Amino acid sequence: VANELTLREIADAVGGTVVGNPDRRISGLQPLDLAGPEHLSFLHNPRYAAQAQSSEAGAVIVASADMLAGRDLLVCPEPYLAMARALELVHPPRPLRPGVHASAWVDPTASVADDAEVGPFVTVGEGAAVGERSRIDAGCVIGAHAAVGSECHLHPRVVVEERCRVGDRCILHAGVVIGSDGYGFATSGGIHHKVPQVGVAVIEDDVELGANVCVDRGTLGQTRVGRGTKVDNLVQIAHNVSVGEGCLLVAQVGISGSSRLGDHVVLGGQAGVVGHVVIGARSRISARAVVAKSVPEDAWVTGNPARPHREWLRANANLARVDKLRQRVEVLEAALADKRGE
Amino acid sequence: VANELTLREIADAVGGTVVGNPDRRISGLQPLDLAGPEHLSFLHNPRYAAQAQSSEAGAVIVASADMLAGRDLLVCPEPYLAMARALELVHPPRPLRPGVHASAWVDPTASVADDAEVGPFVTVGEGAAVGERSRIDAGCVIGAHAAVGSECHLHPRVVVEERCRVGDRCILHAGVVIGSDGYGFATSGGIHHKVPQVGVAVIEDDVELGANVCVDRGTLGQTRVGRGTKVDNLVQIAHNVSVGEGCLLVAQVGISGSSRLGDHVVLGGQAGVVGHVVIGARSRISARAVVAKSVPEDAWVTGNPARPHREWLRANANLARVDKLRQRVEVLEAALADKRGE
Amino acid sequence: VANELTLREIADAVGGTVVGNPDRRISGLQPLDLAGPEHLSFLHNPRYAAQAQSSEAGAVIVASADMLAGRDLLVCPEPYLAMARALELVHPPRPLRPGVHASAWVDPTASVADDAEVGPFVTVGEGAAVGERSRIDAGCVIGAHAAVGSECHLHPRVVVEERCRVGDRCILHAGVVIGSDGYGFATSGGIHHKVPQVGVAVIEDDVELGANVCVDRGTLGQTRVGRGTKVDNLVQIAHNVSVGEGCLLVAQVGISGSSRLGDHVVLGGQAGVVGHVVIGARSRISARAVVAKSVPEDAWVTGNPARPHREWLRANANLARVDKLRQRVEVLEAALADKRGE
C-alpha cells in the first residue's frame, strides 16, 4: 500500500531540491540501516554521516548538500518536516469510504455528513453530529448532542460523552474517553456525595489524543484541550483543566482539576500537575516532575516537587557530596582532637 | 436541559434557609465569575467575598448570612454539599428509558430487570444479571454469570468479566474493566507459566470508578472495592487487593497485589502501593508517594519510599542545606589551617 | 465450574508425589486460611508451617514432605508451578464455542478459522485473519490486514489496528490497543505536523498483555513485544520499542520511543524508560525508577534518575545523615570558638 513517485515529484511536493538523479523512483521510506535502492532515507544528524555513506538507500533527505557526497539527495531546510510530508505522499491513508455501515446505529435525530464514514457497531446518539469527511471507526460511541467536526479520524472504540465537542481535523486513538465525569465529591459525615458534573469537554481543532486518554467534563463550564495540542497515550486530564494551544503532553501525564496550561507547554512522560495551578506559556516540565505550584512562562522545571532544572541538578549533586563532606568533618574532628591533645 | 426552580424550592430540597427573595427563579449554577442573574453561585471561602460582591449571580450559597450582604442568599451549614444537591435539582440526569435496545445481545439465560435500560451493542452473557433501574450504555459487556445491581450507571464500553459482581448505585465510567486476570506467573526455567486467575472482583454499593480504571479478579478468592469508595481515572487495582469503605483513590494510582486498605484511606494522584502491605484506616498517602511497607492508622505519609510527612519535609529541607553546610566546613578548615600556621 | 479429581490424578498431571491418601477427592484450591477438606492448598514458605498445621485443607502442596507432618501432601520440586497446573486442572477455562456470532461483522475478504470463536459485535476487517482455536470476545476490532494467531484469547473490546500481528497463544485483556499511532511530530513555526506512523506492532507468541495496555505501531519498521513476555495493566509501549523475550513489565510502566529491552528484563510498577536507550538482558528496574540512560546486562537499578541499587541506598542513607552531620559541624564550630577565646 505504497505509492511510487520520482524523487523530483517528492521534492516538488515537500518544497525541496534534488541533487543527483531526479527520476529515481521511490516506493518507501526507511531508516539508513534498513533502506534499499527503492527507498528514501534521511540524515538529520551529521553524527550518522558514516552510516549514510554505507547505507543502500536510493536517496537521502538532508539539510544541506555538503552533508553527504555521491548520493541522490533531497535537500530541504527542515528535513524532519520533509520526511513527514514524504511519508504522507508515499504511504497515504486509505481513501475514505463515505456512508454508514449497515450495523451502525444512528439516532434519527442525529446528523451525519453524507461524505463521512461510519464503521460497524458505531452509536451516534440523539441530536449528535458528525462532520464532513470524518471517519468514525468500529465501536465508537458519540453521545447525545455531542459533536465531532470535519475531517476527524476517531479510531475504534472512542467515546465522546453527551454534549462534548471535538473540533476539525482531530485524531482520537482507540479507547479515548472524552467527557467522563470529573472527580468531585462533597464529603459529609464520612459519606462522599457526588457533585454532578454538568459541564462539557471541548477538544479544539487539530488536536491528537493517544490511546486510552481520558478527558473529564467540567463540573460547570468546560475542560478544554487547545488547538493543535498533541497528547500521548494514557494521559489523564481532569475537570475544568485548560490546556493551551500547541502543547505536548507525553504518555501517562496527569493534570489535576482546574489547572491551566498556557500555549506551547511541554510535559514530559509521567509528569503530574496538582490542581488549581497555572503553567506559563512555553514552559517545559521534565518527565516525572510533580508541579506543586504555579510555574512562570518560559521556565524549565524538574523533580518532585518541581523546581528550576538547575536547582534540581545542584540538589542532586549535593546529595552525592554528602559522603565527601562527612569525611572532611572527620578530618576536622581528628585535627581538633589532636590540638586538644597538644 | 435545566429545570427552573425558585430559590425557596431549592432551599427546601437541600435543607437551607433563604435570606432575601425566595421567589427568585434559578435555571442554572455557575461559578461567581460566570454567573448571571438567572444563576445560583457559591461562596465557600471568605477570600472570595469581593468576587462575590461584584458577581452578577442572582443568588449565592453561603455558610452564614454575614459572609455576603445585599444579595439573595441560600444559607446552608455545608455549602459544598448544598451545591451538589442543587446541581442535581437544576441539572437532573435524563430520565431512564427502560428496555433493551434492538441491537443489544442478551443471552436467553440472562436476567435483565424490566425497568433497566440497555443500550446499543451491549452484550449480556449467559446467566448474567442486570438489576432494576440500572442503565447500561452502548457497547458494554456483562460477562457470563456476572451481576450488576440496581440503579447503576455503566457508561459506554464498560466490561464486567465473568462472575464478577457490581453492587447497587454504582457509577462505572467509560472503558472501566472489572475482572481482568491478575498478574501472576510461576517462572520455571526462564518460562513464565500463567497462574490461572479463578477468583472474582467485587465492587460494593455506591462505588464510582473513573474512565479506563482496571480492577483485576482475585487469583483465588476476590478483589474488593469497598462500599462508597470513589476511584478516579486510570487507576490500577491488582488481584486480591481489598480497598475499604469510603476511600478516595485519585487518578493514576496503582495498588499491587494482596494489599489491604482500611476504611477512609486517601491516596493522592499517581501514588503507588507495593504488594502485601496494609494501610490503616483514615491514613493519607500523598500524591506520587510509594508505599513500600505497611502504614498505621491515621498516618500521613509522603515520598519514595513513603515516610511520615514531617520526616519527608525535614529530609527535603536538609537536602537544601547541604550547600550551606559545605560552606561552614570550608570556614572551619580555613580556621584550622590558620591555627596550624600560627 | 470446578472439576473433582483425586490427589493422585493431580499429582500425575503436575509431576508430583502423593504422601498420604492418594484417593482424597479435590474440588478446588484455596489458601491455607480459607481451605476446607475438599480443597488443595499450598505451603511455599516454611514461615507459614503453623498456619498449615491448623488449616482445614484436605491436602497441601509442599516442596518436601518434611515441611508438614500428619497431612495428605502433594510433594513437588516447584510447588508454585504445581499450583498453577493444578488450578488449570480443577478450574479449566470453559470449552471454546467454535463459530462466528450472528451479530459479528466479518469482512468477506477476512479469514477466520472454522474452529475459532468470534463473539458478539466483533469486527474483523478486510484481509484480516484469526487463527485456529482462538477466542475473540465481544466488541473486539481486528483491523484491515491484521492477523491474530492460533489459540489466542482476546478479551472484550481489544483493538488490533490495521496490519499489526499477534502471535500464537497470546492473551490480550479487555481494552488493549495494539498499533495506535506513535507520538511523532515535526514542529515547524510552532505547529506540530504529524509524522505518519506507517509501521506496525508485532506481538510474538505466548505474550500476555493486561487491561488497557497500549502498544504503538512503529513510525517505520515495527514495535515488538518478544515471545513469552508478560505485561501488566495500563502499560505504555511507544513506537519502535523492542521488548525482548520473557520480560516482565509491571502495571503502569511507560517505555519511550525506540528503546530496546533485552531478554528477561524486569520493570517494576510505574517505572519509566526514556527514549533511545538499551536495557541489557536480565536487568531489573525497580518500581518507579526512571531509566535515563542505558543499563548494562544483569544490573539492578533504582531511583530517579536510575542508578545501581546500592548507590541509591547509600544516597538515601546520606540524606538521613545530613542532620547528624550538621550537629557535628556545630560542635566543631563551638570548639574552635572556644579555642579562639582561650
JSON list of N, CA and C in Angstrom, two decimals, chain A residues 105-152:
[
{"chain": "A", "resi": 105, "resn": "TRP", "atom": "N", "xyz": [-25.59, 2.19, 14.56]},
{"chain": "A", "resi": 105, "resn": "TRP", "atom": "CA", "xyz": [-26.87, 2.71, 15.00]},
{"chain": "A", "resi": 105, "resn": "TRP", "atom": "C", "xyz": [-26.79, 4.23, 15.10]},
{"chain": "A", "resi": 106, "resn": "VAL", "atom": "N", "xyz": [-27.51, 4.90, 14.20]},
{"chain": "A", "resi": 106, "resn": "VAL", "atom": "CA", "xyz": [-27.53, 6.37, 14.19]},
{"chain": "A", "resi": 106, "resn": "VAL", "atom": "C", "xyz": [-28.94, 6.80, 14.55]},
{"chain": "A", "resi": 107, "resn": "ASP", "atom": "N", "xyz": [-29.05, 7.55, 15.64]},
{"chain": "A", "resi": 107, "resn": "ASP", "atom": "CA", "xyz": [-30.37, 8.04, 16.06]},
{"chain": "A", "resi": 107, "resn": "ASP", "atom": "C", "xyz": [-30.98, 8.89, 14.95]},
{"chain": "A", "resi": 108, "resn": "PRO", "atom": "N", "xyz": [-32.29, 8.77, 14.75]},
{"chain": "A", "resi": 108, "resn": "PRO", "atom": "CA", "xyz": [-32.93, 9.53, 13.66]},
{"chain": "A", "resi": 108, "resn": "PRO", "atom": "C", "xyz": [-32.73, 11.04, 13.79]},
{"chain": "A", "resi": 109, "resn": "THR", "atom": "N", "xyz": [-32.50, 11.52, 15.00]},
{"chain": "A", "resi": 109, "resn": "THR", "atom": "CA", "xyz": [-32.32, 12.97, 15.19]},
{"chain": "A", "resi": 109, "resn": "THR", "atom": "C", "xyz": [-30.86, 13.38, 15.06]},
{"chain": "A", "resi": 110, "resn": "ALA", "atom": "N", "xyz": [-29.95, 12.43, 14.85]},
{"chain": "A", "resi": 110, "resn": "ALA", "atom": "CA", "xyz": [-28.53, 12.77, 14.69]},
{"chain": "A", "resi": 110, "resn": "ALA", "atom": "C", "xyz": [-28.27, 13.22, 13.27]},
{"chain": "A", "resi": 111, "resn": "SER", "atom": "N", "xyz": [-27.14, 13.90, 13.09]},
{"chain": "A", "resi": 111, "resn": "SER", "atom": "CA", "xyz": [-26.80, 14.40, 11.76]},
{"chain": "A", "resi": 111, "resn": "SER", "atom": "C", "xyz": [-25.40, 13.90, 11.39]},
{"chain": "A", "resi": 112, "resn": "VAL", "atom": "N", "xyz": [-25.33, 13.07, 10.38]},
{"chain": "A", "resi": 112, "resn": "VAL", "atom": "CA", "xyz": [-24.04, 12.56, 9.91]},
{"chain": "A", "resi": 112, "resn": "VAL", "atom": "C", "xyz": [-23.83, 13.05, 8.48]},
{"chain": "A", "resi": 113, "resn": "ALA", "atom": "N", "xyz": [-22.71, 13.73, 8.23]},
{"chain": "A", "resi": 113, "resn": "ALA", "atom": "CA", "xyz": [-22.45, 14.26, 6.89]},
{"chain": "A", "resi": 113, "resn": "ALA", "atom": "C", "xyz": [-22.45, 13.12, 5.87]},
{"chain": "A", "resi": 114, "resn": "ASP", "atom": "N", "xyz": [-22.92, 13.43, 4.66]},
{"chain": "A", "resi": 114, "resn": "ASP", "atom": "CA", "xyz": [-23.04, 12.41, 3.62]},
{"chain": "A", "resi": 114, "resn": "ASP", "atom": "C", "xyz": [-21.70, 11.78, 3.29]},
{"chain": "A", "resi": 115, "resn": "ASP", "atom": "N", "xyz": [-20.65, 12.58, 3.36]},
{"chain": "A", "resi": 115, "resn": "ASP", "atom": "CA", "xyz": [-19.35, 12.04, 2.96]},
{"chain": "A", "resi": 115, "resn": "ASP", "atom": "C", "xyz": [-18.52, 11.59, 4.16]},
{"chain": "A", "resi": 116, "resn": "ALA", "atom": "N", "xyz": [-19.15, 11.45, 5.30]},
{"chain": "A", "resi": 116, "resn": "ALA", "atom": "CA", "xyz": [-18.46, 10.87, 6.45]},
{"chain": "A", "resi": 116, "resn": "ALA", "atom": "C", "xyz": [-18.50, 9.35, 6.34]},
{"chain": "A", "resi": 117, "resn": "GLU", "atom": "N", "xyz": [-17.54, 8.69, 7.03]},
{"chain": "A", "resi": 117, "resn": "GLU", "atom": "CA", "xyz": [-17.51, 7.22, 7.06]},
{"chain": "A", "resi": 117, "resn": "GLU", "atom": "C", "xyz": [-17.80, 6.77, 8.48]},
{"chain": "A", "resi": 118, "resn": "VAL", "atom": "N", "xyz": [-18.82, 5.97, 8.66]},
{"chain": "A", "resi": 118, "resn": "VAL", "atom": "CA", "xyz": [-19.20, 5.49, 9.99]},
{"chain": "A", "resi": 118, "resn": "VAL", "atom": "C", "xyz": [-19.13, 3.98, 9.96]},
{"chain": "A", "resi": 119, "resn": "GLY", "atom": "N", "xyz": [-18.29, 3.40, 10.82]},
{"chain": "A", "resi": 119, "resn": "GLY", "atom": "CA", "xyz": [-17.99, 1.97, 10.76]},
{"chain": "A", "resi": 119, "resn": "GLY", "atom": "C", "xyz": [-18.98, 1.09, 11.50]},
{"chain": "A", "resi": 120, "resn": "PRO", "atom": "N", "xyz": [-18.64, -0.20, 11.59]},
{"chain": "A", "resi": 120, "resn": "PRO", "atom": "CA", "xyz": [-19.53, -1.16, 12.23]},
{"chain": "A", "resi": 120, "resn": "PRO", "atom": "C", "xyz": [-19.75, -0.86, 13.71]},
{"chain": "A", "resi": 121, "resn": "PHE", "atom": "N", "xyz": [-20.97, -1.07, 14.17]},
{"chain": "A", "resi": 121, "resn": "PHE", "atom": "CA", "xyz": [-21.30, -1.02, 15.60]},
{"chain": "A", "resi": 121, "resn": "PHE", "atom": "C", "xyz": [-21.01, 0.34, 16.22]},
{"chain": "A", "resi": 122, "resn": "VAL", "atom": "N", "xyz": [-21.02, 1.37, 15.40]},
{"chain": "A", "resi": 122, "resn": "VAL", "atom": "CA", "xyz": [-20.89, 2.72, 15.94]},
{"chain": "A", "resi": 122, "resn": "VAL", "atom": "C", "xyz": [-22.27, 3.17, 16.43]},
{"chain": "A", "resi": 123, "resn": "THR", "atom": "N", "xyz": [-22.28, 3.90, 17.55]},
{"chain": "A", "resi": 123, "resn": "THR", "atom": "CA", "xyz": [-23.52, 4.50, 18.05]},
{"chain": "A", "resi": 123, "resn": "THR", "atom": "C", "xyz": [-23.42, 6.01, 17.93]},
{"chain": "A", "resi": 124, "resn": "VAL", "atom": "N", "xyz": [-24.38, 6.63, 17.27]},
{"chain": "A", "resi": 124, "resn": "VAL", "atom": "CA", "xyz": [-24.45, 8.10, 17.23]},
{"chain": "A", "resi": 124, "resn": "VAL", "atom": "C", "xyz": [-25.78, 8.48, 17.87]},
{"chain": "A", "resi": 125, "resn": "GLY", "atom": "N", "xyz": [-25.70, 9.15, 19.02]},
{"chain": "A", "resi": 125, "resn": "GLY", "atom": "CA", "xyz": [-26.87, 9.40, 19.85]},
{"chain": "A", "resi": 125, "resn": "GLY", "atom": "C", "xyz": [-27.76, 10.51, 19.33]},
{"chain": "A", "resi": 126, "resn": "GLU", "atom": "N", "xyz": [-28.85, 10.76, 20.05]},
{"chain": "A", "resi": 126, "resn": "GLU", "atom": "CA", "xyz": [-29.83, 11.75, 19.63]},
{"chain": "A", "resi": 126, "resn": "GLU", "atom": "C", "xyz": [-29.21, 13.14, 19.54]},
{"chain": "A", "resi": 127, "resn": "GLY", "atom": "N", "xyz": [-29.51, 13.80, 18.47]},
{"chain": "A", "resi": 127, "resn": "GLY", "atom": "CA", "xyz": [-29.05, 15.17, 18.30]},
{"chain": "A", "resi": 127, "resn": "GLY", "atom": "C", "xyz": [-27.55, 15.32, 18.11]},
{"chain": "A", "resi": 128, "resn": "ALA", "atom": "N", "xyz": [-26.81, 14.19, 17.99]},
{"chain": "A", "resi": 128, "resn": "ALA", "atom": "CA", "xyz": [-25.36, 14.28, 17.81]},
{"chain": "A", "resi": 128, "resn": "ALA", "atom": "C", "xyz": [-25.03, 14.59, 16.35]},
{"chain": "A", "resi": 129, "resn": "ALA", "atom": "N", "xyz": [-23.78, 15.06, 16.12]},
{"chain": "A", "resi": 129, "resn": "ALA", "atom": "CA", "xyz": [-23.40, 15.45, 14.77]},
{"chain": "A", "resi": 129, "resn": "ALA", "atom": "C", "xyz": [-22.02, 14.93, 14.43]},
{"chain": "A", "resi": 130, "resn": "VAL", "atom": "N", "xyz": [-21.85, 14.44, 13.21]},
{"chain": "A", "resi": 130, "resn": "VAL", "atom": "CA", "xyz": [-20.54, 14.04, 12.68]},
{"chain": "A", "resi": 130, "resn": "VAL", "atom": "C", "xyz": [-20.32, 14.83, 11.39]},
{"chain": "A", "resi": 131, "resn": "GLY", "atom": "N", "xyz": [-19.18, 15.53, 11.32]},
{"chain": "A", "resi": 131, "resn": "GLY", "atom": "CA", "xyz": [-18.95, 16.47, 10.22]},
{"chain": "A", "resi": 131, "resn": "GLY", "atom": "C", "xyz": [-18.41, 15.82, 8.95]},
{"chain": "A", "resi": 132, "resn": "GLU", "atom": "N", "xyz": [-18.19, 16.66, 7.97]},
{"chain": "A", "resi": 132, "resn": "GLU", "atom": "CA", "xyz": [-17.81, 16.20, 6.63]},
{"chain": "A", "resi": 132, "resn": "GLU", "atom": "C", "xyz": [-16.46, 15.49, 6.62]},
{"chain": "A", "resi": 133, "resn": "ARG", "atom": "N", "xyz": [-16.43, 14.44, 5.85]},
{"chain": "A", "resi": 133, "resn": "ARG", "atom": "CA", "xyz": [-15.20, 13.69, 5.63]},
{"chain": "A", "resi": 133, "resn": "ARG", "atom": "C", "xyz": [-14.56, 13.15, 6.92]},
{"chain": "A", "resi": 134, "resn": "SER", "atom": "N", "xyz": [-15.33, 13.05, 7.96]},
{"chain": "A", "resi": 134, "resn": "SER", "atom": "CA", "xyz": [-14.79, 12.43, 9.18]},
{"chain": "A", "resi": 134, "resn": "SER", "atom": "C", "xyz": [-14.95, 10.92, 9.09]},
{"chain": "A", "resi": 135, "resn": "ARG", "atom": "N", "xyz": [-14.01, 10.22, 9.73]},
{"chain": "A", "resi": 135, "resn": "ARG", "atom": "CA", "xyz": [-14.03, 8.75, 9.74]},
{"chain": "A", "resi": 135, "resn": "ARG", "atom": "C", "xyz": [-14.21, 8.30, 11.19]},
{"chain": "A", "resi": 136, "resn": "ILE", "atom": "N", "xyz": [-15.27, 7.54, 11.42]},
{"chain": "A", "resi": 136, "resn": "ILE", "atom": "CA", "xyz": [-15.59, 7.07, 12.77]},
{"chain": "A", "resi": 136, "resn": "ILE", "atom": "C", "xyz": [-15.47, 5.56, 12.73]},
{"chain": "A", "resi": 137, "resn": "ASP", "atom": "N", "xyz": [-14.44, 5.02, 13.37]},
{"chain": "A", "resi": 137, "resn": "ASP", "atom": "CA", "xyz": [-14.16, 3.58, 13.26]},
{"chain": "A", "resi": 137, "resn": "ASP", "atom": "C", "xyz": [-15.09, 2.73, 14.14]},
{"chain": "A", "resi": 138, "resn": "ALA", "atom": "N", "xyz": [-14.94, 1.45, 13.99]},
{"chain": "A", "resi": 138, "resn": "ALA", "atom": "CA", "xyz": [-15.82, 0.47, 14.63]},
{"chain": "A", "resi": 138, "resn": "ALA", "atom": "C", "xyz": [-15.95, 0.70, 16.14]},
{"chain": "A", "resi": 139, "resn": "GLY", "atom": "N", "xyz": [-17.16, 0.62, 16.62]},
{"chain": "A", "resi": 139, "resn": "GLY", "atom": "CA", "xyz": [-17.41, 0.59, 18.06]},
{"chain": "A", "resi": 139, "resn": "GLY", "atom": "C", "xyz": [-17.36, 1.93, 18.75]},
{"chain": "A", "resi": 140, "resn": "CYS", "atom": "N", "xyz": [-17.19, 3.04, 18.02]},
{"chain": "A", "resi": 140, "resn": "CYS", "atom": "CA", "xyz": [-17.21, 4.35, 18.67]},
{"chain": "A", "resi": 140, "resn": "CYS", "atom": "C", "xyz": [-18.61, 4.67, 19.17]},
{"chain": "A", "resi": 141, "resn": "VAL", "atom": "N", "xyz": [-18.65, 5.52, 20.22]},
{"chain": "A", "resi": 141, "resn": "VAL", "atom": "CA", "xyz": [-19.93, 5.97, 20.76]},
{"chain": "A", "resi": 141, "resn": "VAL", "atom": "C", "xyz": [-19.91, 7.49, 20.81]},
{"chain": "A", "resi": 142, "resn": "ILE", "atom": "N", "xyz": [-20.78, 8.11, 20.02]},
{"chain": "A", "resi": 142, "resn": "ILE", "atom": "CA", "xyz": [-20.92, 9.57, 20.05]},
{"chain": "A", "resi": 142, "resn": "ILE", "atom": "C", "xyz": [-22.21, 9.84, 20.81]},
{"chain": "A", "resi": 143, "resn": "GLY", "atom": "N", "xyz": [-22.08, 10.43, 22.01]},
{"chain": "A", "resi": 143, "resn": "GLY", "atom": "CA", "xyz": [-23.23, 10.57, 22.90]},
{"chain": "A", "resi": 143, "resn": "GLY", "atom": "C", "xyz": [-24.23, 11.61, 22.43]},
{"chain": "A", "resi": 144, "resn": "ALA", "atom": "N", "xyz": [-25.31, 11.69, 23.15]},
{"chain": "A", "resi": 144, "resn": "ALA", "atom": "CA", "xyz": [-26.40, 12.60, 22.80]},
{"chain": "A", "resi": 144, "resn": "ALA", "atom": "C", "xyz": [-25.89, 14.03, 22.72]},
{"chain": "A", "resi": 145, "resn": "HIS", "atom": "N", "xyz": [-26.26, 14.70, 21.63]},
{"chain": "A", "resi": 145, "resn": "HIS", "atom": "CA", "xyz": [-25.94, 16.12, 21.46]},
{"chain": "A", "resi": 145, "resn": "HIS", "atom": "C", "xyz": [-24.43, 16.40, 21.46]},
{"chain": "A", "resi": 146, "resn": "ALA", "atom": "N", "xyz": [-23.62, 15.39, 21.29]},
{"chain": "A", "resi": 146, "resn": "ALA", "atom": "CA", "xyz": [-22.18, 15.61, 21.11]},
{"chain": "A", "resi": 146, "resn": "ALA", "atom": "C", "xyz": [-21.92, 15.95, 19.64]},
{"chain": "A", "resi": 147, "resn": "ALA", "atom": "N", "xyz": [-20.76, 16.57, 19.40]},
{"chain": "A", "resi": 147, "resn": "ALA", "atom": "CA", "xyz": [-20.46, 16.96, 18.02]},
{"chain": "A", "resi": 147, "resn": "ALA", "atom": "C", "xyz": [-19.01, 16.66, 17.69]},
{"chain": "A", "resi": 148, "resn": "VAL", "atom": "N", "xyz": [-18.81, 16.01, 16.55]},
{"chain": "A", "resi": 148, "resn": "VAL", "atom": "CA", "xyz": [-17.47, 15.78, 16.01]},
{"chain": "A", "resi": 148, "resn": "VAL", "atom": "C", "xyz": [-17.38, 16.57, 14.72]},
{"chain": "A", "resi": 149, "resn": "GLY", "atom": "N", "xyz": [-16.30, 17.35, 14.57]},
{"chain": "A", "resi": 149, "resn": "GLY", "atom": "CA", "xyz": [-16.17, 18.24, 13.41]},
{"chain": "A", "resi": 149, "resn": "GLY", "atom": "C", "xyz": [-15.86, 17.51, 12.12]},
{"chain": "A", "resi": 150, "resn": "SER", "atom": "N", "xyz": [-15.26, 18.22, 11.19]},
{"chain": "A", "resi": 150, "resn": "SER", "atom": "CA", "xyz": [-14.99, 17.64, 9.87]},
{"chain": "A", "resi": 150, "resn": "SER", "atom": "C", "xyz": [-13.55, 17.11, 9.80]},
{"chain": "A", "resi": 151, "resn": "GLU", "atom": "N", "xyz": [-13.34, 16.17, 8.93]},
{"chain": "A", "resi": 151, "resn": "GLU", "atom": "CA", "xyz": [-12.02, 15.59, 8.67]},
{"chain": "A", "resi": 151, "resn": "GLU", "atom": "C", "xyz": [-11.33, 15.03, 9.90]},
{"chain": "A", "resi": 152, "resn": "CYS", "atom": "N", "xyz": [-12.13, 14.55, 10.84]},
{"chain": "A", "resi": 152, "resn": "CYS", "atom": "CA", "xyz": [-11.56, 13.88, 12.02]},
{"chain": "A", "resi": 152, "resn": "CYS", "atom": "C", "xyz": [-11.38, 12.39, 11.72]}
]
